[in-house]
Amino acid sequence: GALLGLALLCFIPLCSIMVVVAIAVGLITRLAQQAVVLEGLGVIAALKRAWQVLRAKIGPVLLIVIAMLVISTIVGAIVFLPLLAVIGPVVFALIVRGTLDALAVGMGACLMLGFILVSAAIGSIVRTFESAVWTLAYREWMAEPGLALTPPA
């Protein structure tokens, strides 16, 4: 009991630190990609530039992250609701009858395939929008005096 408590006491803060590090690495990676494409920097220079931009623009970067998270969550929920309409009756039939007939399985498979295709298309639109937002924000930040298009030292 005490050993488990001690392990959890150490594990939970470690997980919290790892989440923060993963978010920071993700943001640096996103900004480094922009630096490579928009400024033509090499990998190391782009990572340095990303760190410079992240430190200088932490507030706007976090606002974009939150906005993209909200948009992705809303779109994801909207896309997921039809899945419930597809899967719900199949699961209900399975629970009530204890078995599924070939027609229910076939219809469920076709509807699921359609759902996957629509979901992929909508996901592509969201990712394209997200990429455009990051690109426009990065370009705007690079126009500011402190971050003008000069590679970091």
Short mmCIF file of N, CA and C in Angstrom, two decimals:
data_model
loop_
_atom_site.label_atom_id
_atom_site.label_comp_id
_atom_site.label_asym_id
_atom_site.label_seq_id
_atom_site.Cartn_x
_atom_site.Cartn_y
_atom_site.Cartn_z
N GLY A 1 0.81 -1.19 0.00
CA GLY A 1 0.00 0.00 0.00
C GLY A 1 0.85 1.25 0.00
N ALA A 2 1.82 1.31 0.94
CA ALA A 2 2.65 2.52 1.05
C ALA A 2 3.57 2.65 -0.17
N LEU A 3 4.06 1.52 -0.65
CA LEU A 3 4.94 1.55 -1.81
C LEU A 3 4.19 2.01 -3.07
N LEU A 4 2.95 1.54 -3.19
CA LEU A 4 2.12 1.96 -4.32
C LEU A 4 1.84 3.46 -4.24
N GLY A 5 1.55 3.94 -3.04
CA GLY A 5 1.32 5.37 -2.85
C GLY A 5 2.54 6.19 -3.20
N LEU A 6 3.71 5.73 -2.81
CA LEU A 6 4.95 6.43 -3.13
C LEU A 6 5.21 6.41 -4.63
N ALA A 7 4.92 5.27 -5.26
CA ALA A 7 5.10 5.17 -6.71
C ALA A 7 4.17 6.15 -7.44
N LEU A 8 2.91 6.22 -7.00
CA LEU A 8 1.98 7.17 -7.61
C LEU A 8 2.39 8.61 -7.35
N LEU A 9 2.93 8.86 -6.17
CA LEU A 9 3.39 10.21 -5.82
C LEU A 9 4.50 10.66 -6.76
N CYS A 10 5.33 9.74 -7.19
CA CYS A 10 6.41 10.06 -8.13
C CYS A 10 5.93 10.02 -9.58
N PHE A 11 5.03 9.10 -9.90
CA PHE A 11 4.59 8.88 -11.27
C PHE A 11 3.73 10.03 -11.80
N ILE A 12 2.82 10.53 -11.00
CA ILE A 12 1.91 11.59 -11.46
C ILE A 12 2.67 12.86 -11.82
N PRO A 13 3.57 13.37 -10.98
CA PRO A 13 4.33 14.56 -11.41
C PRO A 13 5.20 14.30 -12.63
N LEU A 14 5.77 13.10 -12.72
CA LEU A 14 6.59 12.75 -13.88
C LEU A 14 5.76 12.79 -15.16
N CYS A 15 4.54 12.24 -15.10
CA CYS A 15 3.64 12.28 -16.25
C CYS A 15 3.28 13.72 -16.61
N SER A 16 3.05 14.54 -15.61
CA SER A 16 2.71 15.94 -15.85
C SER A 16 3.87 16.66 -16.56
N ILE A 17 5.08 16.41 -16.10
CA ILE A 17 6.25 17.02 -16.73
C ILE A 17 6.39 16.53 -18.16
N MET A 18 6.15 15.25 -18.39
CA MET A 18 6.27 14.69 -19.74
C MET A 18 5.23 15.29 -20.69
N VAL A 19 4.04 15.57 -20.19
CA VAL A 19 3.00 16.21 -21.02
C VAL A 19 3.44 17.60 -21.42
N VAL A 20 3.98 18.36 -20.49
CA VAL A 20 4.46 19.72 -20.79
C VAL A 20 5.60 19.67 -21.80
N VAL A 21 6.53 18.75 -21.61
CA VAL A 21 7.65 18.61 -22.55
C VAL A 21 7.14 18.21 -23.94
N ALA A 22 6.18 17.30 -23.99
CA ALA A 22 5.63 16.86 -25.28
C ALA A 22 4.94 18.01 -26.00
N ILE A 23 4.22 18.84 -25.27
CA ILE A 23 3.56 20.01 -25.87
C ILE A 23 4.61 20.98 -26.40
N ALA A 24 5.64 21.25 -25.61
CA ALA A 24 6.70 22.17 -26.05
C ALA A 24 7.41 21.64 -27.29
N VAL A 25 7.72 20.35 -27.31
CA VAL A 25 8.38 19.75 -28.49
C VAL A 25 7.47 19.84 -29.71
N GLY A 26 6.18 19.60 -29.52
CA GLY A 26 5.23 19.71 -30.62
C GLY A 26 5.16 21.11 -31.18
N LEU A 27 5.16 22.11 -30.30
CA LEU A 27 5.12 23.50 -30.75
C LEU A 27 6.41 23.88 -31.47
N ILE A 28 7.53 23.47 -30.93
CA ILE A 28 8.81 23.77 -31.57
C ILE A 28 8.87 23.10 -32.94
N THR A 29 8.39 21.87 -33.03
CA THR A 29 8.37 21.17 -34.31
C THR A 29 7.50 21.91 -35.32
N ARG A 30 6.31 22.34 -34.89
CA ARG A 30 5.40 23.06 -35.77
C ARG A 30 6.05 24.35 -36.28
N LEU A 31 6.67 25.10 -35.36
CA LEU A 31 7.30 26.37 -35.75
C LEU A 31 8.56 26.12 -36.60
N ALA A 32 9.28 25.05 -36.33
CA ALA A 32 10.47 24.73 -37.12
C ALA A 32 10.07 24.38 -38.56
N GLN A 33 8.96 23.69 -38.73
CA GLN A 33 8.48 23.40 -40.08
C GLN A 33 8.20 24.69 -40.84
N GLN A 34 7.62 25.65 -40.17
CA GLN A 34 7.35 26.94 -40.80
C GLN A 34 8.66 27.63 -41.18
N ALA A 35 9.64 27.55 -40.29
CA ALA A 35 10.94 28.19 -40.56
C ALA A 35 11.64 27.55 -41.76
N VAL A 36 11.54 26.24 -41.87
CA VAL A 36 12.16 25.55 -43.01
C VAL A 36 11.50 25.99 -44.31
N VAL A 37 10.18 26.00 -44.34
CA VAL A 37 9.46 26.30 -45.57
C VAL A 37 9.49 27.79 -45.91
N LEU A 38 9.22 28.64 -44.92
CA LEU A 38 9.08 30.07 -45.21
C LEU A 38 10.40 30.82 -45.23
N GLU A 39 11.38 30.34 -44.48
CA GLU A 39 12.66 31.04 -44.43
C GLU A 39 13.79 30.27 -45.10
N GLY A 40 13.51 29.05 -45.50
CA GLY A 40 14.54 28.25 -46.16
C GLY A 40 15.68 27.85 -45.24
N LEU A 41 15.43 27.73 -43.96
CA LEU A 41 16.48 27.36 -43.01
C LEU A 41 16.71 25.85 -43.01
N GLY A 42 17.90 25.46 -42.59
CA GLY A 42 18.20 24.05 -42.38
C GLY A 42 17.56 23.59 -41.07
N VAL A 43 17.72 22.32 -40.79
CA VAL A 43 17.04 21.72 -39.62
C VAL A 43 17.47 22.38 -38.31
N ILE A 44 18.75 22.45 -38.05
CA ILE A 44 19.24 23.01 -36.77
C ILE A 44 18.88 24.48 -36.66
N ALA A 45 19.09 25.23 -37.73
CA ALA A 45 18.74 26.66 -37.71
C ALA A 45 17.24 26.85 -37.52
N ALA A 46 16.45 25.98 -38.12
CA ALA A 46 14.99 26.07 -37.97
C ALA A 46 14.57 25.78 -36.54
N LEU A 47 15.20 24.80 -35.90
CA LEU A 47 14.89 24.50 -34.50
C LEU A 47 15.26 25.67 -33.59
N LYS A 48 16.40 26.30 -33.86
CA LYS A 48 16.80 27.48 -33.08
C LYS A 48 15.81 28.61 -33.30
N ARG A 49 15.41 28.79 -34.56
CA ARG A 49 14.45 29.84 -34.88
C ARG A 49 13.12 29.57 -34.21
N ALA A 50 12.68 28.32 -34.21
CA ALA A 50 11.42 27.95 -33.57
C ALA A 50 11.46 28.27 -32.09
N TRP A 51 12.56 27.96 -31.44
CA TRP A 51 12.71 28.26 -30.02
C TRP A 51 12.65 29.78 -29.80
N GLN A 52 13.29 30.53 -30.67
CA GLN A 52 13.28 32.00 -30.58
C GLN A 52 11.84 32.52 -30.72
N VAL A 53 11.13 32.01 -31.70
CA VAL A 53 9.75 32.46 -31.94
C VAL A 53 8.85 32.06 -30.78
N LEU A 54 9.00 30.84 -30.29
CA LEU A 54 8.17 30.37 -29.18
C LEU A 54 8.37 31.24 -27.95
N ARG A 55 9.61 31.57 -27.64
CA ARG A 55 9.88 32.43 -26.47
C ARG A 55 9.30 33.82 -26.67
N ALA A 56 9.43 34.36 -27.89
CA ALA A 56 8.96 35.73 -28.14
C ALA A 56 7.44 35.81 -28.26
N LYS A 57 6.80 34.74 -28.70
CA LYS A 57 5.37 34.77 -29.00
C LYS A 57 4.58 33.69 -28.26
N ILE A 58 4.97 33.40 -27.04
CA ILE A 58 4.32 32.32 -26.29
C ILE A 58 2.81 32.55 -26.14
N GLY A 59 2.40 33.78 -25.88
CA GLY A 59 0.98 34.09 -25.72
C GLY A 59 0.19 33.81 -26.99
N PRO A 60 0.57 34.43 -28.12
CA PRO A 60 -0.15 34.15 -29.37
C PRO A 60 -0.08 32.68 -29.78
N VAL A 61 1.05 32.03 -29.55
CA VAL A 61 1.17 30.60 -29.90
C VAL A 61 0.16 29.79 -29.10
N LEU A 62 0.08 30.05 -27.80
CA LEU A 62 -0.88 29.31 -26.97
C LEU A 62 -2.32 29.61 -27.36
N LEU A 63 -2.62 30.85 -27.76
CA LEU A 63 -3.96 31.19 -28.22
C LEU A 63 -4.32 30.40 -29.49
N ILE A 64 -3.36 30.27 -30.40
CA ILE A 64 -3.61 29.48 -31.61
C ILE A 64 -3.82 28.01 -31.24
N VAL A 65 -3.01 27.49 -30.33
CA VAL A 65 -3.16 26.09 -29.91
C VAL A 65 -4.56 25.87 -29.32
N ILE A 66 -4.99 26.78 -28.45
CA ILE A 66 -6.32 26.64 -27.83
C ILE A 66 -7.42 26.75 -28.88
N ALA A 67 -7.29 27.73 -29.80
CA ALA A 67 -8.30 27.90 -30.84
C ALA A 67 -8.38 26.65 -31.73
N MET A 68 -7.24 26.11 -32.11
CA MET A 68 -7.23 24.92 -32.96
C MET A 68 -7.79 23.71 -32.22
N LEU A 69 -7.50 23.63 -30.92
CA LEU A 69 -8.04 22.54 -30.11
C LEU A 69 -9.57 22.62 -30.03
N VAL A 70 -10.08 23.82 -29.83
CA VAL A 70 -11.53 24.01 -29.76
C VAL A 70 -12.18 23.66 -31.11
N ILE A 71 -11.60 24.18 -32.19
CA ILE A 71 -12.15 23.90 -33.52
C ILE A 71 -12.12 22.41 -33.82
N SER A 72 -10.98 21.76 -33.55
CA SER A 72 -10.86 20.32 -33.81
C SER A 72 -11.85 19.52 -32.97
N THR A 73 -12.05 19.93 -31.73
CA THR A 73 -12.98 19.22 -30.85
C THR A 73 -14.42 19.36 -31.36
N ILE A 74 -14.80 20.57 -31.75
CA ILE A 74 -16.16 20.79 -32.26
C ILE A 74 -16.38 20.00 -33.55
N VAL A 75 -15.44 20.10 -34.47
CA VAL A 75 -15.58 19.36 -35.74
C VAL A 75 -15.58 17.86 -35.48
N GLY A 76 -14.70 17.41 -34.59
CA GLY A 76 -14.66 15.99 -34.26
C GLY A 76 -15.98 15.49 -33.68
N ALA A 77 -16.58 16.30 -32.81
CA ALA A 77 -17.87 15.91 -32.22
C ALA A 77 -18.96 15.86 -33.29
N ILE A 78 -18.94 16.84 -34.19
CA ILE A 78 -19.94 16.87 -35.26
C ILE A 78 -19.77 15.66 -36.18
N VAL A 79 -18.54 15.29 -36.46
CA VAL A 79 -18.28 14.14 -37.32
C VAL A 79 -18.60 12.84 -36.59
N PHE A 80 -18.38 12.80 -35.28
CA PHE A 80 -18.58 11.57 -34.51
C PHE A 80 -20.06 11.24 -34.30
N LEU A 81 -20.92 12.25 -34.23
CA LEU A 81 -22.34 11.99 -33.96
C LEU A 81 -22.98 11.07 -35.00
N PRO A 82 -22.70 11.24 -36.30
CA PRO A 82 -23.27 10.28 -37.25
C PRO A 82 -22.77 8.84 -37.03
N LEU A 83 -21.56 8.71 -36.51
CA LEU A 83 -21.05 7.37 -36.22
C LEU A 83 -21.94 6.68 -35.19
N LEU A 84 -22.40 7.43 -34.21
CA LEU A 84 -23.31 6.86 -33.23
C LEU A 84 -24.60 6.40 -33.89
N ALA A 85 -25.06 7.19 -34.88
CA ALA A 85 -26.28 6.81 -35.60
C ALA A 85 -26.07 5.52 -36.40
N VAL A 86 -24.85 5.30 -36.85
CA VAL A 86 -24.54 4.10 -37.63
C VAL A 86 -24.34 2.91 -36.71
N ILE A 87 -23.55 3.09 -35.68
CA ILE A 87 -23.19 1.98 -34.79
C ILE A 87 -24.30 1.67 -33.79
N GLY A 88 -25.03 2.69 -33.36
CA GLY A 88 -26.07 2.51 -32.35
C GLY A 88 -27.06 1.40 -32.67
N PRO A 89 -27.70 1.44 -33.83
CA PRO A 89 -28.67 0.38 -34.15
C PRO A 89 -28.05 -1.01 -34.22
N VAL A 90 -26.82 -1.10 -34.72
CA VAL A 90 -26.16 -2.40 -34.80
C VAL A 90 -25.91 -2.95 -33.40
N VAL A 91 -25.40 -2.10 -32.52
CA VAL A 91 -25.16 -2.52 -31.13
C VAL A 91 -26.47 -2.85 -30.45
N PHE A 92 -27.50 -2.05 -30.68
CA PHE A 92 -28.82 -2.31 -30.09
C PHE A 92 -29.34 -3.67 -30.54
N ALA A 93 -29.23 -3.96 -31.84
CA ALA A 93 -29.69 -5.25 -32.36
C ALA A 93 -28.90 -6.39 -31.74
N LEU A 94 -27.62 -6.17 -31.57
CA LEU A 94 -26.78 -7.21 -30.96
C LEU A 94 -27.19 -7.47 -29.52
N ILE A 95 -27.49 -6.41 -28.78
CA ILE A 95 -27.87 -6.56 -27.38
C ILE A 95 -29.26 -7.19 -27.25
N VAL A 96 -30.22 -6.69 -28.04
CA VAL A 96 -31.60 -7.19 -27.93
C VAL A 96 -31.74 -8.61 -28.46
N ARG A 97 -31.20 -8.85 -29.66
CA ARG A 97 -31.37 -10.16 -30.29
C ARG A 97 -30.25 -11.13 -29.94
N GLY A 98 -29.13 -10.62 -29.52
CA GLY A 98 -28.01 -11.49 -29.17
C GLY A 98 -27.22 -11.95 -30.38
N THR A 99 -27.64 -11.53 -31.56
CA THR A 99 -26.94 -11.92 -32.78
C THR A 99 -27.20 -10.88 -33.86
N LEU A 100 -26.37 -10.91 -34.87
CA LEU A 100 -26.54 -9.99 -35.99
C LEU A 100 -26.73 -10.81 -37.26
N ASP A 101 -27.63 -10.35 -38.13
CA ASP A 101 -27.77 -11.04 -39.40
C ASP A 101 -26.83 -10.42 -40.43
N ALA A 102 -26.70 -11.08 -41.54
CA ALA A 102 -25.75 -10.65 -42.58
C ALA A 102 -26.11 -9.27 -43.11
N LEU A 103 -27.39 -8.96 -43.21
CA LEU A 103 -27.82 -7.66 -43.72
C LEU A 103 -27.35 -6.54 -42.79
N ALA A 104 -27.52 -6.72 -41.50
CA ALA A 104 -27.09 -5.70 -40.54
C ALA A 104 -25.58 -5.50 -40.59
N VAL A 105 -24.84 -6.59 -40.68
CA VAL A 105 -23.38 -6.50 -40.76
C VAL A 105 -22.96 -5.81 -42.05
N GLY A 106 -23.58 -6.18 -43.17
CA GLY A 106 -23.25 -5.59 -44.46
C GLY A 106 -23.57 -4.11 -44.50
N MET A 107 -24.75 -3.74 -44.01
CA MET A 107 -25.12 -2.33 -43.98
C MET A 107 -24.20 -1.56 -43.05
N GLY A 108 -23.90 -2.14 -41.91
CA GLY A 108 -22.99 -1.48 -40.96
C GLY A 108 -21.62 -1.26 -41.57
N ALA A 109 -21.12 -2.25 -42.30
CA ALA A 109 -19.80 -2.13 -42.94
C ALA A 109 -19.81 -1.04 -44.01
N CYS A 110 -20.86 -1.00 -44.83
CA CYS A 110 -20.96 0.03 -45.87
C CYS A 110 -21.06 1.42 -45.26
N LEU A 111 -21.89 1.57 -44.25
CA LEU A 111 -22.04 2.86 -43.59
C LEU A 111 -20.73 3.28 -42.91
N MET A 112 -20.04 2.31 -42.34
CA MET A 112 -18.76 2.61 -41.68
C MET A 112 -17.73 3.06 -42.70
N LEU A 113 -17.68 2.42 -43.85
CA LEU A 113 -16.76 2.83 -44.91
C LEU A 113 -17.07 4.26 -45.36
N GLY A 114 -18.35 4.55 -45.54
CA GLY A 114 -18.75 5.92 -45.90
C GLY A 114 -18.35 6.91 -44.83
N PHE A 115 -18.56 6.53 -43.58
CA PHE A 115 -18.17 7.40 -42.47
C PHE A 115 -16.67 7.67 -42.47
N ILE A 116 -15.88 6.64 -42.70
CA ILE A 116 -14.42 6.79 -42.72
C ILE A 116 -14.00 7.75 -43.83
N LEU A 117 -14.59 7.62 -45.01
CA LEU A 117 -14.24 8.49 -46.12
C LEU A 117 -14.63 9.95 -45.84
N VAL A 118 -15.83 10.16 -45.34
CA VAL A 118 -16.28 11.52 -45.02
C VAL A 118 -15.42 12.10 -43.90
N SER A 119 -15.13 11.30 -42.90
CA SER A 119 -14.30 11.75 -41.79
C SER A 119 -12.91 12.14 -42.26
N ALA A 120 -12.33 11.35 -43.16
CA ALA A 120 -11.01 11.67 -43.69
C ALA A 120 -11.04 12.97 -44.49
N ALA A 121 -12.08 13.17 -45.27
CA ALA A 121 -12.20 14.40 -46.06
C ALA A 121 -12.33 15.62 -45.15
N ILE A 122 -13.18 15.52 -44.15
CA ILE A 122 -13.36 16.64 -43.22
C ILE A 122 -12.08 16.89 -42.43
N GLY A 123 -11.42 15.81 -42.00
CA GLY A 123 -10.15 15.95 -41.30
C GLY A 123 -9.10 16.64 -42.14
N SER A 124 -9.08 16.34 -43.43
CA SER A 124 -8.13 16.99 -44.34
C SER A 124 -8.39 18.49 -44.43
N ILE A 125 -9.65 18.86 -44.46
CA ILE A 125 -10.01 20.28 -44.51
C ILE A 125 -9.56 20.98 -43.23
N VAL A 126 -9.79 20.35 -42.10
CA VAL A 126 -9.40 20.95 -40.82
C VAL A 126 -7.88 21.10 -40.75
N ARG A 127 -7.14 20.07 -41.17
CA ARG A 127 -5.66 20.14 -41.14
C ARG A 127 -5.14 21.22 -42.08
N THR A 128 -5.77 21.37 -43.24
CA THR A 128 -5.37 22.42 -44.18
C THR A 128 -5.61 23.80 -43.57
N PHE A 129 -6.76 23.97 -42.94
CA PHE A 129 -7.06 25.23 -42.26
C PHE A 129 -6.03 25.51 -41.17
N GLU A 130 -5.74 24.49 -40.38
CA GLU A 130 -4.77 24.64 -39.29
C GLU A 130 -3.39 25.04 -39.84
N SER A 131 -2.97 24.42 -40.91
CA SER A 131 -1.69 24.74 -41.52
C SER A 131 -1.67 26.18 -42.02
N ALA A 132 -2.77 26.61 -42.63
CA ALA A 132 -2.87 27.99 -43.11
C ALA A 132 -2.80 28.99 -41.96
N VAL A 133 -3.46 28.67 -40.86
CA VAL A 133 -3.43 29.57 -39.68
C VAL A 133 -2.00 29.72 -39.17
N TRP A 134 -1.29 28.59 -39.01
CA TRP A 134 0.09 28.65 -38.52
C TRP A 134 1.00 29.40 -39.49
N THR A 135 0.80 29.19 -40.78
CA THR A 135 1.63 29.87 -41.77
C THR A 135 1.39 31.37 -41.75
N LEU A 136 0.14 31.78 -41.71
CA LEU A 136 -0.16 33.22 -41.69
C LEU A 136 0.33 33.87 -40.40
N ALA A 137 0.17 33.18 -39.28
CA ALA A 137 0.65 33.72 -38.01
C ALA A 137 2.17 33.86 -38.04
N TYR A 138 2.85 32.84 -38.52
CA TYR A 138 4.31 32.87 -38.59
C TYR A 138 4.79 34.01 -39.48
N ARG A 139 4.16 34.18 -40.63
CA ARG A 139 4.55 35.26 -41.54
C ARG A 139 4.32 36.63 -40.90
N GLU A 140 3.22 36.75 -40.17
CA GLU A 140 2.94 38.02 -39.48
C GLU A 140 3.98 38.29 -38.40
N TRP A 141 4.34 37.26 -37.66
CA TRP A 141 5.34 37.43 -36.60
C TRP A 141 6.70 37.79 -37.19
N MET A 142 7.02 37.24 -38.34
CA MET A 142 8.32 37.52 -38.96
C MET A 142 8.41 38.95 -39.49
N ALA A 143 7.26 39.59 -39.67
CA ALA A 143 7.25 40.98 -40.15
C ALA A 143 7.51 41.96 -39.01
N GLU A 144 7.46 41.49 -37.77
CA GLU A 144 7.69 42.36 -36.62
C GLU A 144 9.18 42.61 -36.45
N PRO A 145 9.54 43.80 -35.96
CA PRO A 145 10.96 44.17 -35.86
C PRO A 145 11.84 43.19 -35.09
N GLY A 146 11.37 42.67 -33.98
CA GLY A 146 12.20 41.79 -33.16
C GLY A 146 12.44 40.42 -33.77
N LEU A 147 11.60 40.03 -34.73
CA LEU A 147 11.72 38.69 -35.31
C LEU A 147 11.88 38.74 -36.83
N ALA A 148 12.31 39.87 -37.35
CA ALA A 148 12.44 40.01 -38.80
C ALA A 148 13.27 38.85 -39.37
N LEU A 149 13.07 38.57 -40.61
CA LEU A 149 13.63 37.39 -41.27
C LEU A 149 15.14 37.30 -41.23
N THR A 150 15.68 37.17 -40.03
CA THR A 150 17.12 36.94 -39.88
C THR A 150 17.30 35.71 -39.03
N PRO A 151 18.12 34.77 -39.45
CA PRO A 151 18.30 33.55 -38.67
C PRO A 151 18.89 33.86 -37.29
N PRO A 152 18.52 33.06 -36.28
CA PRO A 152 19.07 33.26 -34.95
C PRO A 152 20.57 32.96 -34.91
N ALA A 153 21.24 33.57 -33.95
CA ALA A 153 22.70 33.38 -33.83
C ALA A 153 23.03 32.01 -33.28
#
